[in-house]
Tab-separated table of C-alpha atoms and ligand atoms in Angstrom:
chain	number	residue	atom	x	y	z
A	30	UNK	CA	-42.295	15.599	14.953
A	31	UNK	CA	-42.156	16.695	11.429
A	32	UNK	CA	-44.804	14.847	9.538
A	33	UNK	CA	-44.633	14.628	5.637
A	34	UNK	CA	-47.316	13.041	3.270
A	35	UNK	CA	-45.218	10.654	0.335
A	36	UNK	CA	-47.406	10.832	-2.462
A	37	UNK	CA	-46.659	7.031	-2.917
A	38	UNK	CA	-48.946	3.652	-2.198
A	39	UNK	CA	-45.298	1.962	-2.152
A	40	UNK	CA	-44.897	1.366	2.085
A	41	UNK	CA	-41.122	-0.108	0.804
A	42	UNK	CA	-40.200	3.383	-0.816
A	43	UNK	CA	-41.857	5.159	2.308
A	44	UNK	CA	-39.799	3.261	4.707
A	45	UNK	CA	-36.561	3.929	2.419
A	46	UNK	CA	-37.304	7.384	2.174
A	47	UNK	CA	-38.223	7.544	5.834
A	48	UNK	CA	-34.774	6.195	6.859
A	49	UNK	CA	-33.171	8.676	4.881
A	50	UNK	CA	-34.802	11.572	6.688
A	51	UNK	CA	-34.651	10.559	10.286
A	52	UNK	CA	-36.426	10.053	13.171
A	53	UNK	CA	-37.661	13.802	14.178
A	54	UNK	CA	-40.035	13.015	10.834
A	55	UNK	CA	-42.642	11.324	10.061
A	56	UNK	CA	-43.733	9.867	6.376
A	57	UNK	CA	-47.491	9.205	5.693
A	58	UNK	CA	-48.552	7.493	2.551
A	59	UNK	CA	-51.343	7.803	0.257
A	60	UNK	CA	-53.150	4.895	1.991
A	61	UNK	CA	-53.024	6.236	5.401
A	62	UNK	CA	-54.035	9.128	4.456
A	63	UNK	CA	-57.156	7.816	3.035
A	64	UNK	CA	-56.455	8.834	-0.543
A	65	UNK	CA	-57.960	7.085	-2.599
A	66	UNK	CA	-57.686	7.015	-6.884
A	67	UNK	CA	-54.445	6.904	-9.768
A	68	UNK	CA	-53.279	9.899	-10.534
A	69	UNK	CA	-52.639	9.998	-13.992
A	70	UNK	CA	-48.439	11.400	-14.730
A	71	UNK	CA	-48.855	13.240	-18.249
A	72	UNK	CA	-45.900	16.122	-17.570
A	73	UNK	CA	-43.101	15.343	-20.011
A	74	UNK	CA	-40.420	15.973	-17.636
A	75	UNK	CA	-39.664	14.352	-14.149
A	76	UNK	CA	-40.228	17.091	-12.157
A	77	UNK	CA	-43.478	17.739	-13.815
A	78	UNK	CA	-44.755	14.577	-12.763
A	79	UNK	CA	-43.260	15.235	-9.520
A	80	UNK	CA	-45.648	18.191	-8.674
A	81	UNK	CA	-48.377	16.665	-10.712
A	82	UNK	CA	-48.412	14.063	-8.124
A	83	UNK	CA	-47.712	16.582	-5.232
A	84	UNK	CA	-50.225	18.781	-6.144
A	85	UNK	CA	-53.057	16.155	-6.850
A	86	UNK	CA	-52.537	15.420	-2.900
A	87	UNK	CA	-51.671	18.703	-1.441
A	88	UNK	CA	-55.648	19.621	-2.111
A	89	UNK	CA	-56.582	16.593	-0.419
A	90	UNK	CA	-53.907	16.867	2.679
A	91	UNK	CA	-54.440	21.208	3.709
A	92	UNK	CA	-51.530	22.354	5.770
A	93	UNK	CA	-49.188	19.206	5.508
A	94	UNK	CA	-45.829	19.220	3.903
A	95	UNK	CA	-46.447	17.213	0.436
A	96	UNK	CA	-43.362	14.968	-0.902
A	97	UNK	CA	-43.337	13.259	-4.158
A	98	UNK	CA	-40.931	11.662	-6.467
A	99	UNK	CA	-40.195	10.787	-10.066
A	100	UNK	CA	-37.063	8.721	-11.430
A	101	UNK	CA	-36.095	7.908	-14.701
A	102	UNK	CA	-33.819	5.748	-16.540
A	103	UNK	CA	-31.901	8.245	-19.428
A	104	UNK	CA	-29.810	6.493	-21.608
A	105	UNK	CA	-27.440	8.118	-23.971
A	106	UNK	CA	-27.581	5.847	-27.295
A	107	UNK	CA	-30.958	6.130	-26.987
A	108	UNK	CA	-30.936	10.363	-26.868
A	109	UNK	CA	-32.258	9.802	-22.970
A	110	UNK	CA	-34.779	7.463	-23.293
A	111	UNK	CA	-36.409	6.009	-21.743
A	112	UNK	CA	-36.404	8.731	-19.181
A	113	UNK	CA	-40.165	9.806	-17.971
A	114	UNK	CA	-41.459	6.742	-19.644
A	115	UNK	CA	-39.583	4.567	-17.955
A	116	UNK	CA	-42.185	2.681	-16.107
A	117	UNK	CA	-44.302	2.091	-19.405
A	118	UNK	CA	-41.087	1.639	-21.763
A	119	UNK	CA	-42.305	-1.191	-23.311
A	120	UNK	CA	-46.173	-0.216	-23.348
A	121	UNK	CA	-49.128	0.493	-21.395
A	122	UNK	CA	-49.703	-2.638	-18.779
A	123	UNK	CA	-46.049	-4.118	-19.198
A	124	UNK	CA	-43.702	-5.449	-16.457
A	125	UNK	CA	-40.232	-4.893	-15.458
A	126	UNK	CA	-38.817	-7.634	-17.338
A	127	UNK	CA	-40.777	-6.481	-20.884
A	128	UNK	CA	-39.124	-3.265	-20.317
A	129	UNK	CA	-35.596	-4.661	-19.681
A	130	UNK	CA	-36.106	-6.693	-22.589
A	131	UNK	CA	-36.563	-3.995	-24.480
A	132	UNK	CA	-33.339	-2.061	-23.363
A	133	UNK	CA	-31.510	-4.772	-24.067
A	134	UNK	CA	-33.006	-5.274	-27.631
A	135	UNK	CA	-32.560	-1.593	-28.613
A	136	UNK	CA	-29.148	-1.937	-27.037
A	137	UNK	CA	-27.601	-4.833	-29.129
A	138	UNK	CA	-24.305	-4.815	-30.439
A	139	UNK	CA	-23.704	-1.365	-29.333
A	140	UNK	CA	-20.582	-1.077	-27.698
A	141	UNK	CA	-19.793	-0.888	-23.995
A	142	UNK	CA	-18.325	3.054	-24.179
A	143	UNK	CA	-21.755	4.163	-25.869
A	144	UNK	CA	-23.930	2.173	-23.389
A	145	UNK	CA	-23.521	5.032	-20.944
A	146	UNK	CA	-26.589	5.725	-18.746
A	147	UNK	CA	-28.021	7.668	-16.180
A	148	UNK	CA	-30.544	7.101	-13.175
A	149	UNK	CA	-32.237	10.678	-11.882
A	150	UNK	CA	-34.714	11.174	-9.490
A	151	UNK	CA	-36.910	14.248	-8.945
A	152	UNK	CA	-38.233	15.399	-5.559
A	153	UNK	CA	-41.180	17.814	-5.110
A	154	UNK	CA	-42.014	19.429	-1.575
A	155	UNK	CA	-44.526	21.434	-1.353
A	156	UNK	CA	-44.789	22.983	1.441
A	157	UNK	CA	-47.704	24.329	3.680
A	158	UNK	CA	-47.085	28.243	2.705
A	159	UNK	CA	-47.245	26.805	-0.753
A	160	UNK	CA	-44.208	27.510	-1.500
A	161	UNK	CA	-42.569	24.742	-4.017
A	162	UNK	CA	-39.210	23.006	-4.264
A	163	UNK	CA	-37.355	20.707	-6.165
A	164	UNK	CA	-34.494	18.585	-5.446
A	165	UNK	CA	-32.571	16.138	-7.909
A	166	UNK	CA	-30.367	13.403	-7.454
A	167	UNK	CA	-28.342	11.626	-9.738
A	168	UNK	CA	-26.376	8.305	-10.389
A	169	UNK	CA	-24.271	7.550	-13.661
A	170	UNK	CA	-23.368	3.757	-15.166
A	171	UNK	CA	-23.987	1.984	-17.550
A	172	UNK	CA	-26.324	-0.732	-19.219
A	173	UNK	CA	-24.952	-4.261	-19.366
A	174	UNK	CA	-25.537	-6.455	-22.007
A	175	UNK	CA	-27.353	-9.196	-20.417
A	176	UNK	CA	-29.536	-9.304	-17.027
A	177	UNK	CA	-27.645	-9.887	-13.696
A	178	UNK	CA	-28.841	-9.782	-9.814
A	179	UNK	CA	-31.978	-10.831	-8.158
A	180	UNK	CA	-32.052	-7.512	-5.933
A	181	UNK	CA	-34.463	-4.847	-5.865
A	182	UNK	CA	-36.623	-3.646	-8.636
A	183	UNK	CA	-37.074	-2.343	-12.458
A	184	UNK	CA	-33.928	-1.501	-14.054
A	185	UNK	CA	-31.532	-2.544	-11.351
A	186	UNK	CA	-30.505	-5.907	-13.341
A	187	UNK	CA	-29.510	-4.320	-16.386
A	188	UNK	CA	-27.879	-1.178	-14.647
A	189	UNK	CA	-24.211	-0.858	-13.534
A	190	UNK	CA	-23.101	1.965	-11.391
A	191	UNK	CA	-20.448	3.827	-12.318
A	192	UNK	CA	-16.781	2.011	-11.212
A	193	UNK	CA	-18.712	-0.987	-10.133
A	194	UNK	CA	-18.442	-4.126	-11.518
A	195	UNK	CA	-22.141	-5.110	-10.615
A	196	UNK	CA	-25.499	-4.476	-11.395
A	197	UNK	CA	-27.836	-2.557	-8.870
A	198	UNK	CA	-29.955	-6.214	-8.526
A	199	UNK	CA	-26.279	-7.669	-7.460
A	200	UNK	CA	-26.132	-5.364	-4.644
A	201	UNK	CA	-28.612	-5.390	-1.116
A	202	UNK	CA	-30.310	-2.662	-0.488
A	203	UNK	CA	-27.805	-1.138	1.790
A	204	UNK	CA	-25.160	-1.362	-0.942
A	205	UNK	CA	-27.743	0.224	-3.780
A	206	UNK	CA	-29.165	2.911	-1.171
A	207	UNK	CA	-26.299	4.155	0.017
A	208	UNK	CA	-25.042	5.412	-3.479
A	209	UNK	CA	-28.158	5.690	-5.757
A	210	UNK	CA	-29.764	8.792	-7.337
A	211	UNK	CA	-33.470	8.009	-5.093
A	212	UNK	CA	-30.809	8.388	-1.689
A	213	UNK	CA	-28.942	11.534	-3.304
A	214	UNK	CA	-32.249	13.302	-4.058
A	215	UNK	CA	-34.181	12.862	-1.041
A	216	UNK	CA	-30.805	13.897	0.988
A	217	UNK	CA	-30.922	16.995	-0.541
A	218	UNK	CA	-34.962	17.111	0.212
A	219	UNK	CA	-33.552	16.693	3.842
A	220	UNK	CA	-31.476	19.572	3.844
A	221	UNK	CA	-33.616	21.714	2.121
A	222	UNK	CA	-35.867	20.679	5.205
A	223	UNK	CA	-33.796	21.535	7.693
A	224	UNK	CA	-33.610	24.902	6.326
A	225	UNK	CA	-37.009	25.558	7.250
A	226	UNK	CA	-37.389	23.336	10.369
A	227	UNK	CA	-35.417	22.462	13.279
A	228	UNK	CA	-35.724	18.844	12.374
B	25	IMP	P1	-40.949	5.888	-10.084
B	25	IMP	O1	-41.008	7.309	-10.510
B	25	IMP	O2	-40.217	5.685	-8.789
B	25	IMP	O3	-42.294	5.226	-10.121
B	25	IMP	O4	-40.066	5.142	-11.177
B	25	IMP	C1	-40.466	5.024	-12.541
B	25	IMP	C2	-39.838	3.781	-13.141
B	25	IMP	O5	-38.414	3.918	-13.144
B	25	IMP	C3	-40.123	2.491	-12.360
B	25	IMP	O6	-41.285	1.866	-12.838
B	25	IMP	C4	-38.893	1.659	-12.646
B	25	IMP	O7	-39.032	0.978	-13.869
B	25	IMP	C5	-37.799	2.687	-12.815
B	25	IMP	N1	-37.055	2.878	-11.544
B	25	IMP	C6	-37.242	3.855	-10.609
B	25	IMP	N2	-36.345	3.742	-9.607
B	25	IMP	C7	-35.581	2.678	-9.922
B	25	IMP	C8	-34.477	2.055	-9.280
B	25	IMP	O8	-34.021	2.458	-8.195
B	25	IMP	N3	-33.960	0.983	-9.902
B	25	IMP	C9	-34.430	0.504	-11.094
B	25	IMP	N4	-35.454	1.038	-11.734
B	25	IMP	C10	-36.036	2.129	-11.162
């Protein structure tokens, strides 16, 4: 058994992630790990706040295979923002719905062919030779003009996949997983994996 630290206190995106690798490997979180403490993501792109995160628990877990992840939402009218702000769009302590809110506001009036968006995730692996990689995964759409769906998390109601006629909170988690940029990116973390192990 392959076992992997997720530098995440989220046991739902473990237990996504952990699908997505299979059953020869085993994800450990923050928490059972006995990490303890924020760490704080200052790297202006997503795959510096990929290894930020990777690297603030590789010191703490010697000789383990380290996995993080970053995702953010780029929209084009808005020259890729929010991108790796997304999670504090609309300021420091704000929720999912002040940030939606926001997209929408900025997005007003603008029509549907410039609403054009994209959903990327970074993943960082660092392995126990220290060696470093990063895999990316990536999902186009765009942003609809009003809030839709009662699924899953963030941006989902105000994102629509590319030929879909839904929002990501319309869809169950089978339907979102099985064609969104977290899913694409940690596939290709799998076969980078299985390049190195017989997993
Ligand atoms: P994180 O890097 O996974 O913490 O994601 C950063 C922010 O991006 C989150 O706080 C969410 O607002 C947004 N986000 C990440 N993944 C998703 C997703 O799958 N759907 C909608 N929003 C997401």
């Amino acid at each position: 058994m392959l076992e992997i630290v997720l530098a995440t206190n989220n046991a739902g995106k473990a237990a996504e992630i952990s699908r997505i690798l299979g059953k020869k490997v085993k994800i450990f979180t923050l928490p059972e790990i006995g990490f303890v403490g924020e760490i704080e993501e200052t790297g202006e792109t997503l795959a510096e706040n990929a290894l930020i995160k990777a690297r603030a628990v590789a010191c703490k877990a010697p000789g383990k295979i380290i996995m993080s992840d970053d995702t953010g939402l780029e929209v084009d009218y808005l020259a890729k923002a929010p991108g790796v702000y997304s999670a504090r769009f609309a300021g420091p302590d704000c929720s999912y719905l002040d940030n939606n809110k926001k997209l929408l506001k900025l997005l007003k009036g603008v029509a549907k062919k410039e609403r054009g968006a994209v959903f990327r995730t970074v993943v960082a692996v660092i392995y126990p030779d220290k060696n470093v990689e990063i895999y990316e995964g990536k999902i186009s759409g765009s942003i609809a003009e009003k809030m839709s769906g009662v699924y899953g998390f963030g941006y989902d109601p105000v994102f629509i996949p590319e030929n879909k006629r839904k929002t990501f909170a319309q869809m169950n988690s089978d339907e979102k997983n099985s064609i969104s940029h977290r899913m694409k990116a940690v596939k290709n973390c799998r076969m980078g994996i299985k390049r190195k192990y017989a997993v």
